[in-house]
Coordinates of C-alpha atoms in Angstrom, one line a residue:
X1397 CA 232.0 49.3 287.1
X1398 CA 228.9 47.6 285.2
X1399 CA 227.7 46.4 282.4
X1400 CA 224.6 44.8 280.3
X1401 CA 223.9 42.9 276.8
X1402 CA 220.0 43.5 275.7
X1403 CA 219.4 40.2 274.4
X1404 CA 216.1 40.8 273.1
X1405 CA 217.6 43.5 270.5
X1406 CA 220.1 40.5 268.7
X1407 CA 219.1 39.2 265.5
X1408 CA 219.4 35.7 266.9
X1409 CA 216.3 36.8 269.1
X1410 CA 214.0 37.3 266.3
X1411 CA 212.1 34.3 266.4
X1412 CA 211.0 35.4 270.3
X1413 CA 209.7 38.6 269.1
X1414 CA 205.9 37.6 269.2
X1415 CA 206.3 36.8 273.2
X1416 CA 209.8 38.1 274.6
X1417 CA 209.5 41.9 275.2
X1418 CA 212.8 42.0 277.0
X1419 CA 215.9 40.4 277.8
X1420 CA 218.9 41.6 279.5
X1421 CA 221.7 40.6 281.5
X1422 CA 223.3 42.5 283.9
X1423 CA 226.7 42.4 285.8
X1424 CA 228.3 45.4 288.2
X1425 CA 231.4 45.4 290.8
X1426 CA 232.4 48.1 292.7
X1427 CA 233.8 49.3 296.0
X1428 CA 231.5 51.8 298.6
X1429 CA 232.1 53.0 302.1
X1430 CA 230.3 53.0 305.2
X1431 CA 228.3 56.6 305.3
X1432 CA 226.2 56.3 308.5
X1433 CA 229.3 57.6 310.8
X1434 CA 228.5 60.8 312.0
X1435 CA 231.0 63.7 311.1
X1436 CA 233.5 64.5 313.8
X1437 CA 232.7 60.9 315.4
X1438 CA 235.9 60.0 314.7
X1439 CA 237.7 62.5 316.4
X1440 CA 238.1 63.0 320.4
X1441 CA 236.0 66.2 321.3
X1442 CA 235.7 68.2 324.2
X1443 CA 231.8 68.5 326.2
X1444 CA 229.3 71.3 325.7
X1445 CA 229.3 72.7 329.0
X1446 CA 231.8 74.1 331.7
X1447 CA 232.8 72.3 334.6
X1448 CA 234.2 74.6 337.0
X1449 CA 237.3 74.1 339.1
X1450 CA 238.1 76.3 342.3
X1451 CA 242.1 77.1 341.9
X1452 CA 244.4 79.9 343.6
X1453 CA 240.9 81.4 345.1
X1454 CA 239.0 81.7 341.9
X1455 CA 236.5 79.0 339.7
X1456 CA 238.2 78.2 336.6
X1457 CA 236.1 77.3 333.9
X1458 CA 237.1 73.9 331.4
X1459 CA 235.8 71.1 329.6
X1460 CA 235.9 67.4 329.9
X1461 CA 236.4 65.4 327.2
X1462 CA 233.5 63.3 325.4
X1463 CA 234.2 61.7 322.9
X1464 CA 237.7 59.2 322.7
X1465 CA 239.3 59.6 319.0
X1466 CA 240.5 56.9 317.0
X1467 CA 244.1 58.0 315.0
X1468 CA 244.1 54.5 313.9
X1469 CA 241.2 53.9 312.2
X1470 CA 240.3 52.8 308.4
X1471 CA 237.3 53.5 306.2
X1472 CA 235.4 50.7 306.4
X1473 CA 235.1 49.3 302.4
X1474 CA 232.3 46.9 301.3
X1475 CA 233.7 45.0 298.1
X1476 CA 230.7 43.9 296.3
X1477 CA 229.6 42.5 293.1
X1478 CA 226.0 41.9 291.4
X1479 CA 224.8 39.5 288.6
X1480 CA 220.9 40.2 287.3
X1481 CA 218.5 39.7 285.0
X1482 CA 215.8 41.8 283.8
X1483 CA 213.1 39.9 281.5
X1484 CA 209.9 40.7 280.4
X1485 CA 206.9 38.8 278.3
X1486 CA 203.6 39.3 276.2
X1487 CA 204.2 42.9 275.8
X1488 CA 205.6 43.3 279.3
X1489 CA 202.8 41.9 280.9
X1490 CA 204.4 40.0 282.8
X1491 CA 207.9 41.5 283.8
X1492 CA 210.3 41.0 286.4
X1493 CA 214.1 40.7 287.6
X1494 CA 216.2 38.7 289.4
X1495 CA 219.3 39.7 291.4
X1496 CA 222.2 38.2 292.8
X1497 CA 224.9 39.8 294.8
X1498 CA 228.5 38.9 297.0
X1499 CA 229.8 41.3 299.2
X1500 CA 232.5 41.4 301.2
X1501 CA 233.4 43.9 303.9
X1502 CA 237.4 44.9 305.5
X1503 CA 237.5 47.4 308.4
X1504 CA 234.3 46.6 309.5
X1505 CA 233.2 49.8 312.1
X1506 CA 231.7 49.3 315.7
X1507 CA 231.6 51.2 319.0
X1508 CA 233.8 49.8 320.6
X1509 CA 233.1 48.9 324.5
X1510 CA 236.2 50.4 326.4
X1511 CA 237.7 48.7 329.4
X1512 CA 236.1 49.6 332.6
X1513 CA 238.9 51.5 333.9
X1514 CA 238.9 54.2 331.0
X1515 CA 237.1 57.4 331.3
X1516 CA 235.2 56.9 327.5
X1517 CA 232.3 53.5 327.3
X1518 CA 233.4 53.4 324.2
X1519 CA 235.4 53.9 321.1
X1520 CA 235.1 53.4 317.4
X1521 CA 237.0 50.9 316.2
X1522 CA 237.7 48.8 313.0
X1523 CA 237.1 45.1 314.7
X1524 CA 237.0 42.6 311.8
X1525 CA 235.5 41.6 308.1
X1526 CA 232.4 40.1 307.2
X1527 CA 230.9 38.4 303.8
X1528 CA 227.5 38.0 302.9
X1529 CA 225.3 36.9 300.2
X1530 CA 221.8 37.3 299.1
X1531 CA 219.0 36.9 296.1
X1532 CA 216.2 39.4 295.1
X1533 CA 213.2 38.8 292.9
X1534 CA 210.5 41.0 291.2
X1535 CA 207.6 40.0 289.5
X1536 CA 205.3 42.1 287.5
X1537 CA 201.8 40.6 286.9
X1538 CA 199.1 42.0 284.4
X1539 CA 196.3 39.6 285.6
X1540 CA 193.1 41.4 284.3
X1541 CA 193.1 44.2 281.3
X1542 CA 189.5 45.2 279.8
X1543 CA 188.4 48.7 279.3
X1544 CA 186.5 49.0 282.2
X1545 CA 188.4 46.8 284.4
X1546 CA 192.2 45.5 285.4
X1547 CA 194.1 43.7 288.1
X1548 CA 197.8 43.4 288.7
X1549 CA 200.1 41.8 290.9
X1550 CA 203.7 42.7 291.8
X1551 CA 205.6 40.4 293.7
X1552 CA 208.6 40.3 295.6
X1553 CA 211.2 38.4 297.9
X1554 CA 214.2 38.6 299.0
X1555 CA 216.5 36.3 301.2
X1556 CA 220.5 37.0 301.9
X1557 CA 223.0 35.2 305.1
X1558 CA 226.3 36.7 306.0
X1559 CA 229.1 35.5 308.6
X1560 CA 231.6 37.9 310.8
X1561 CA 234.8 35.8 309.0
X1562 CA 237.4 37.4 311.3
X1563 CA 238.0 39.8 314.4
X1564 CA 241.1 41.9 315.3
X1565 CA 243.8 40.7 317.3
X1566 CA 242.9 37.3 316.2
X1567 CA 240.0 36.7 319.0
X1568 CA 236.9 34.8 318.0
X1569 CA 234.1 36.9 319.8
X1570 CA 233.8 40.1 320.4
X1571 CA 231.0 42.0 322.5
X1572 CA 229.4 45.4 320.9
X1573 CA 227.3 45.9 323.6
X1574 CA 224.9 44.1 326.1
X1575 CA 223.4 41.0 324.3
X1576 CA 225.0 42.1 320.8
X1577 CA 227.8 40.6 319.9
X1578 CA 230.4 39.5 316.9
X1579 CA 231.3 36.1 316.9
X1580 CA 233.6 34.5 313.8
X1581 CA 231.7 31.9 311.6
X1582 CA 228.0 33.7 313.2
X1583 CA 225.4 36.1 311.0
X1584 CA 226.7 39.5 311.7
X1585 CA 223.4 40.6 313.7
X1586 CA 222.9 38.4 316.0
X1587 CA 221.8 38.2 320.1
X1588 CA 224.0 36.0 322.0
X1589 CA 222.6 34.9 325.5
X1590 CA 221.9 31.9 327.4
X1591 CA 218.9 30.2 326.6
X1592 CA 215.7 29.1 328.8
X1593 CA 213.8 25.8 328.9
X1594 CA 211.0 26.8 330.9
X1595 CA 211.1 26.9 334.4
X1596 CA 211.7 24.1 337.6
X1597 CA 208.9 21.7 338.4
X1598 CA 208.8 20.4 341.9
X1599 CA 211.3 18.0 342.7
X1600 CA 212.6 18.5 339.1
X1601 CA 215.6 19.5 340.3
X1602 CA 216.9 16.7 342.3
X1603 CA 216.1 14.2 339.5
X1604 CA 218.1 16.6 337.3
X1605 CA 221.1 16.3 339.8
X1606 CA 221.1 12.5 340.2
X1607 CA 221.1 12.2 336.1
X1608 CA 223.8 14.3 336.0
X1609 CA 225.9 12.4 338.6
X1610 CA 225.4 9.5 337.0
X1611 CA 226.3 10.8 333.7
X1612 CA 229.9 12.0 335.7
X1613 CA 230.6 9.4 337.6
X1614 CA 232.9 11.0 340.5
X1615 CA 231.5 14.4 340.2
X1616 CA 228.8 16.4 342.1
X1617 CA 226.6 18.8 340.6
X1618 CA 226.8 21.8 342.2
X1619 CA 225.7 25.2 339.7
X1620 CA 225.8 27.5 342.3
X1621 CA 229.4 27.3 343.1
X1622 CA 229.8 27.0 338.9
X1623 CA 228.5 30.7 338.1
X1624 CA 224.2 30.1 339.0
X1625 CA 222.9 32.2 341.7
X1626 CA 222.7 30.6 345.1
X1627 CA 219.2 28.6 345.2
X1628 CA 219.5 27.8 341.1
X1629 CA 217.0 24.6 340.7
X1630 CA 214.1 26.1 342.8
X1631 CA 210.6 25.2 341.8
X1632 CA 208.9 28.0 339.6
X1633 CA 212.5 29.4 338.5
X1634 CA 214.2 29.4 335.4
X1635 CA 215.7 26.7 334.0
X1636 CA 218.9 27.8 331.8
X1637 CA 220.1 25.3 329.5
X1638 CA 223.5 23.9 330.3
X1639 CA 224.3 23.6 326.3
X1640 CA 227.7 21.5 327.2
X1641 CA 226.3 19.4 330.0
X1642 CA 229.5 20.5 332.1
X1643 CA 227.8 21.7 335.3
X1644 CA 228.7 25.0 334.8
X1645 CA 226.5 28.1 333.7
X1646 CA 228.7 30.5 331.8
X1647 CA 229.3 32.1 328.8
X1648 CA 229.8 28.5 327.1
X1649 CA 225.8 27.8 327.2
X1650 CA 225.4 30.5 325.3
X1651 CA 223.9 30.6 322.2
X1652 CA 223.2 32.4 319.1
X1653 CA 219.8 34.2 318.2
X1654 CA 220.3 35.3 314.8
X1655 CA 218.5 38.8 314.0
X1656 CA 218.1 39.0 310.3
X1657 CA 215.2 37.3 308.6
X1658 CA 215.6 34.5 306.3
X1659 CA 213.0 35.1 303.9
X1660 CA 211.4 38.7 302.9
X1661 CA 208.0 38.6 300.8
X1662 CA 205.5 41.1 299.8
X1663 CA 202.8 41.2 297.1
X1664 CA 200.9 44.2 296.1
X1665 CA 197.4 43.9 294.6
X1666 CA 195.8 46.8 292.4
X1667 CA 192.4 46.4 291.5
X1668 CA 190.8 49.6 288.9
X1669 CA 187.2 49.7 287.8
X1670 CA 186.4 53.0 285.9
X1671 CA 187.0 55.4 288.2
X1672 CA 187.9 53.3 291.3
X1673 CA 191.1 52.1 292.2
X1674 CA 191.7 49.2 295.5
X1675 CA 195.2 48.4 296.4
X1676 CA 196.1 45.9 298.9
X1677 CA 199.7 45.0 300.1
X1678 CA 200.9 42.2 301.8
X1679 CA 204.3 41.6 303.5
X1680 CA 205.3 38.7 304.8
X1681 CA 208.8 38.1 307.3
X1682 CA 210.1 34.8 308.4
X1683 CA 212.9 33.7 310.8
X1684 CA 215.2 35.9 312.9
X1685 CA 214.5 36.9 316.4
X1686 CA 213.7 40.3 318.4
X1687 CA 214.1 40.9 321.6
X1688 CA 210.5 41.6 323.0
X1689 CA 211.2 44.6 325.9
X1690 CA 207.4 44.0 327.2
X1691 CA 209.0 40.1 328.0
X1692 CA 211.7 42.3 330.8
X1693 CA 208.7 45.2 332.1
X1694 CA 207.5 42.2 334.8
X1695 CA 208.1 42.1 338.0
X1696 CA 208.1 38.6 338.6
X1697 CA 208.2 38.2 342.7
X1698 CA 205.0 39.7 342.8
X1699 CA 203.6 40.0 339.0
X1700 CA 200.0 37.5 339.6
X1701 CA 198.1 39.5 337.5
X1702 CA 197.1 40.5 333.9
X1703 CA 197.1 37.7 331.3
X1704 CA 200.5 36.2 332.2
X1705 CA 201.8 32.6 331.5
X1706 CA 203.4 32.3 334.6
X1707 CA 204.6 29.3 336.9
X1708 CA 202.4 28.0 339.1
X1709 CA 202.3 23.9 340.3
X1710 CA 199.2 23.2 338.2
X1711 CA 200.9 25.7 335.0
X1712 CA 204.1 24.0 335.0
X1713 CA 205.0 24.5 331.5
X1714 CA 204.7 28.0 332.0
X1715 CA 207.0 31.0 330.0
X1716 CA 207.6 33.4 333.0
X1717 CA 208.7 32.6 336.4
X1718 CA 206.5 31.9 339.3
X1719 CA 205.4 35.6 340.6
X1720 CA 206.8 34.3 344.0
X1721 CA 210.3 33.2 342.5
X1722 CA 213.2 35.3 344.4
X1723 CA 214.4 37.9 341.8
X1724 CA 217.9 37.0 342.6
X1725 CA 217.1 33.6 340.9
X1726 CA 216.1 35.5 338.0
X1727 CA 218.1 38.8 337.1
X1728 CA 221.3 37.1 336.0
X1729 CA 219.1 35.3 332.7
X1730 CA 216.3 37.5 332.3
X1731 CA 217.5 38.8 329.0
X1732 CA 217.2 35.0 327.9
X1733 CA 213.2 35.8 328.1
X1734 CA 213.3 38.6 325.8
X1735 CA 214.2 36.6 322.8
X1736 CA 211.5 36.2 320.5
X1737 CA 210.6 34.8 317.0
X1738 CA 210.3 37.4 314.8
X1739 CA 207.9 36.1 312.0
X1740 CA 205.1 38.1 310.6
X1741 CA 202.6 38.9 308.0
X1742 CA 200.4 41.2 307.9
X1743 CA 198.5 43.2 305.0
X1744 CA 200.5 46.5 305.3
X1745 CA 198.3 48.8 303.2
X1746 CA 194.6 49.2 302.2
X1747 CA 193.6 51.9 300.2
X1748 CA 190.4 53.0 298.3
X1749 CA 190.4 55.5 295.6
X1750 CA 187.4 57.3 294.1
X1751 CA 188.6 59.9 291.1
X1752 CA 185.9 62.2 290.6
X1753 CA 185.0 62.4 286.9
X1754 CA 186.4 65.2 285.1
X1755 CA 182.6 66.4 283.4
X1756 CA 181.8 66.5 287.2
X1757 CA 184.5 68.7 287.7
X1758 CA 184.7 70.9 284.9
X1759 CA 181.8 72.8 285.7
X1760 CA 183.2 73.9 289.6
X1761 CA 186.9 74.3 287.7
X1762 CA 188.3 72.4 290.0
X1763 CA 191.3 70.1 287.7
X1764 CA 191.5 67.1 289.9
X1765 CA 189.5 65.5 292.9
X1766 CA 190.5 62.6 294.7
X1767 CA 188.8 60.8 297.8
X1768 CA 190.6 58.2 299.7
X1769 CA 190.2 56.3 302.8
X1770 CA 193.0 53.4 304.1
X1771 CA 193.8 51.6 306.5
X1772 CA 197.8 50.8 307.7
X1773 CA 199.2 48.4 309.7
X1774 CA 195.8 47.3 310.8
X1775 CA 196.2 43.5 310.6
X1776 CA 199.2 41.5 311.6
X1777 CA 199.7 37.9 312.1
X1778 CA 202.6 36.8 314.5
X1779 CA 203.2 34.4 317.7
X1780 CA 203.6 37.8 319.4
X1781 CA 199.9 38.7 320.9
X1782 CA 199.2 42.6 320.3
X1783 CA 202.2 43.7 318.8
X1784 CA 203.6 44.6 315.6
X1785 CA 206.9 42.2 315.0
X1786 CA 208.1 45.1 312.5
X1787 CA 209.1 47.5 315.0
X1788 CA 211.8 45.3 316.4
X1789 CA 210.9 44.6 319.9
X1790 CA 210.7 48.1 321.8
X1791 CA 207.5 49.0 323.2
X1792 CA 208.5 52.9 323.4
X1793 CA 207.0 53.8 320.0
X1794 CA 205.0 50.5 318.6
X1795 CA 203.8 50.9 315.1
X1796 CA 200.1 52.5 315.2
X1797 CA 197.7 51.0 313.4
X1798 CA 196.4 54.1 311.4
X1799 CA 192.8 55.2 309.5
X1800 CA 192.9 57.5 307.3
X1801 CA 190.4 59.6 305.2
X1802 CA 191.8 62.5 302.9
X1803 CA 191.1 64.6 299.9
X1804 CA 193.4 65.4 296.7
X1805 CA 192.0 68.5 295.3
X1806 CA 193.8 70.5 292.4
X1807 CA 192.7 73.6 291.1

């Protein structure tokens, strides 16, 4: 259901007619499904091959099944609503909206991890409800207009949060899978994993352990019988932060590393002089966190080479471990190392247009001719050295910076 009212058209307007090209007010509601499951994916199927079994003497050929069905499971419905406004000025030179939307989402659908003794990982399930909010702008910028010559901007942003605001069977975390997880009152997208403070200095350790004591008087600090590997506090391995000071390293230090960006910006820049056109784009993302898989290809008990921040006695505040470090000491947290701020910019897009004039043209009968050259992805900006935060942390297919050079030709 939706609905508008062009101000601009109301008599009451008129006196804004000489620099208000537009006014309108927009409001919608309306209830939508989730379309990215799969058909059949809800239903237990059989495998794509024969197995063969040897009964009374001969091989009998059968399935196994696949896929585990679900015969109680819901559509997942995402209850939203929208409030914008679309505006424009000075003969829609300068134009623009602005968005606002709620949405709130029952039967919320996840693969569900299974319990190790079943014969299916997992199983899709309707685990809880979430709610969110966000806020989009567009602006729409004449700069420049002459006959020869003109310059416009467009502008965008964007920034939404959302919260998992209950899980089934009245539990308040729930684990999709490996380090992503659903946790009541927590963005829906999020990492959830212990966290590192760098890694254990010389004798760090033993002053750690006598702070500790005498922070809890009558008790002895001892992590390795409290869920750290045996030889936890050795110099130039990680240090895990103990987020409730208890003694203990478990899935109480864990914390959340929220995936979603905060902010989302981008600008586009067209530049068009006669018969050649320049457009730049810039896009801009801040907050949120990836996890970086190049931070998990090291091996770190005998990784002393390359360009690697690791421990040493004279690198102490070093990222990685110390290449020597016993990779017992380090397997149960290395995920912790993956995590990675996600913030970017970068200028997207450059392209340069040449359109042949059509008197040039006319005499070859050839209707349109275009030459173009641009350059993509070719400049990024982020704490992350040689990588493009956009592609979300896997380093199987990074985003390739790209040159290009083409012809449009019409006949």
């Amino acid at each position: 259901v939706s609905g508008a009212w062009r101000l601009s058209d109301e008599n009451f307007m008129e006196p804004t007619k000489s620099w208000l090209t537009n006014l309108k007010l927009r409001a919608s509601w309306g209830i939508s499904g989730n379309a990215a499951i799969e058909p059949y994916q809800t239903l237990s199927t059989l495998s794509g091959y024969d197995i063969y079994y040897f009964v009374g003497g001969k091989d009998i050929a059968g399935r196994i099944p696949s896929q585990m069905g679900n015969s109680e499971l819901k559509w997942e419905t995402t209850n939203a609503t929208n409030f914008g406004i679309d505006f424009g000025f000075l003969n829609n030179r300068i134009s623009g909206s602005v968005d606002y939307y709620q949405t709130h989402t029952y039967d919320l659908l996840f693969l569900r991890t299974a319990p190790p003794s079943q014969v299916f990982t997992t199983v899709l399930s309707n685990v809880g409800e979430t709610e969110g909010s966000g806020l989009e702008i567009s602006l729409n910028t004449l700069v420049v207009k002459t006959k020869n010559f003109s310059y416009d901007i467009n502008w965008s942003y964007a920034t939404s949060v959302d919260k998992v605001t209950a899980l089934t069977a009245g539990i308040d975390k729930y684990q999709v899978e490996g380090a992503n997880w659903l946790v009541v009152g927590q963005p829906v997208k999020i990492f959830y994993d212990f966290e590192t403070n760098g890694n254990w200095n010389v004798d760090e350790f033993a002053q750690y352990k006598t702070d500790w004591e005498t922070r809890h008087p009558g008790e002895t600090l001892n992590y390795s019988a409290n869920g750290a590997p045996n030889g936890y506090g050795t110099p130039g391995s990680l240090k895990i932060v103990d987020r409730n000071d208890d003694g203990k390293l478990n899935s109480d230090d864990q914390r959340v590393y929220d995936r979603s960006p905060k902010h989302i910006l981008g600008m586009s820049n067209t530049f068009e002089y006669k018969n050649i056109s320049l457009s730049v784009l810039l896009y801009a993302r801040l907050g949120g966190y990836i996890s970086y898989d190049m931070n998990s290809q090291m091996n770190y008990e005998t990784a002393n080479w390359g360009d690697l921040d690791y421990w040493t006695p004279t690198n102490t505040g070093a990222k990685f471990p110390s290449p020597g470090a016993a990779s017992g000491l380090y397997t149960p947290y290395q995920n912790a190392l993956k995590y990675e701020k996600a913030d970017f910019y970068k200028i997207k897009d450059i392209t340069l247009t040449y359109n042949v004039p059509s008197k040039i043209l006319n005499s070859v009968k050839i209707s349109n001719l275009k030459i173009y050259g641009s350059l993509k992805n070719y400049f990024t900006f982020s704490a992350i050295d040689n990588y493009d935060s956009e592609r979300g942390g896997s380093i199987s297919f990074p985003l390739a910076k790209q040159a290009v050079v083409g012809i449009n030709l019409q006949f």
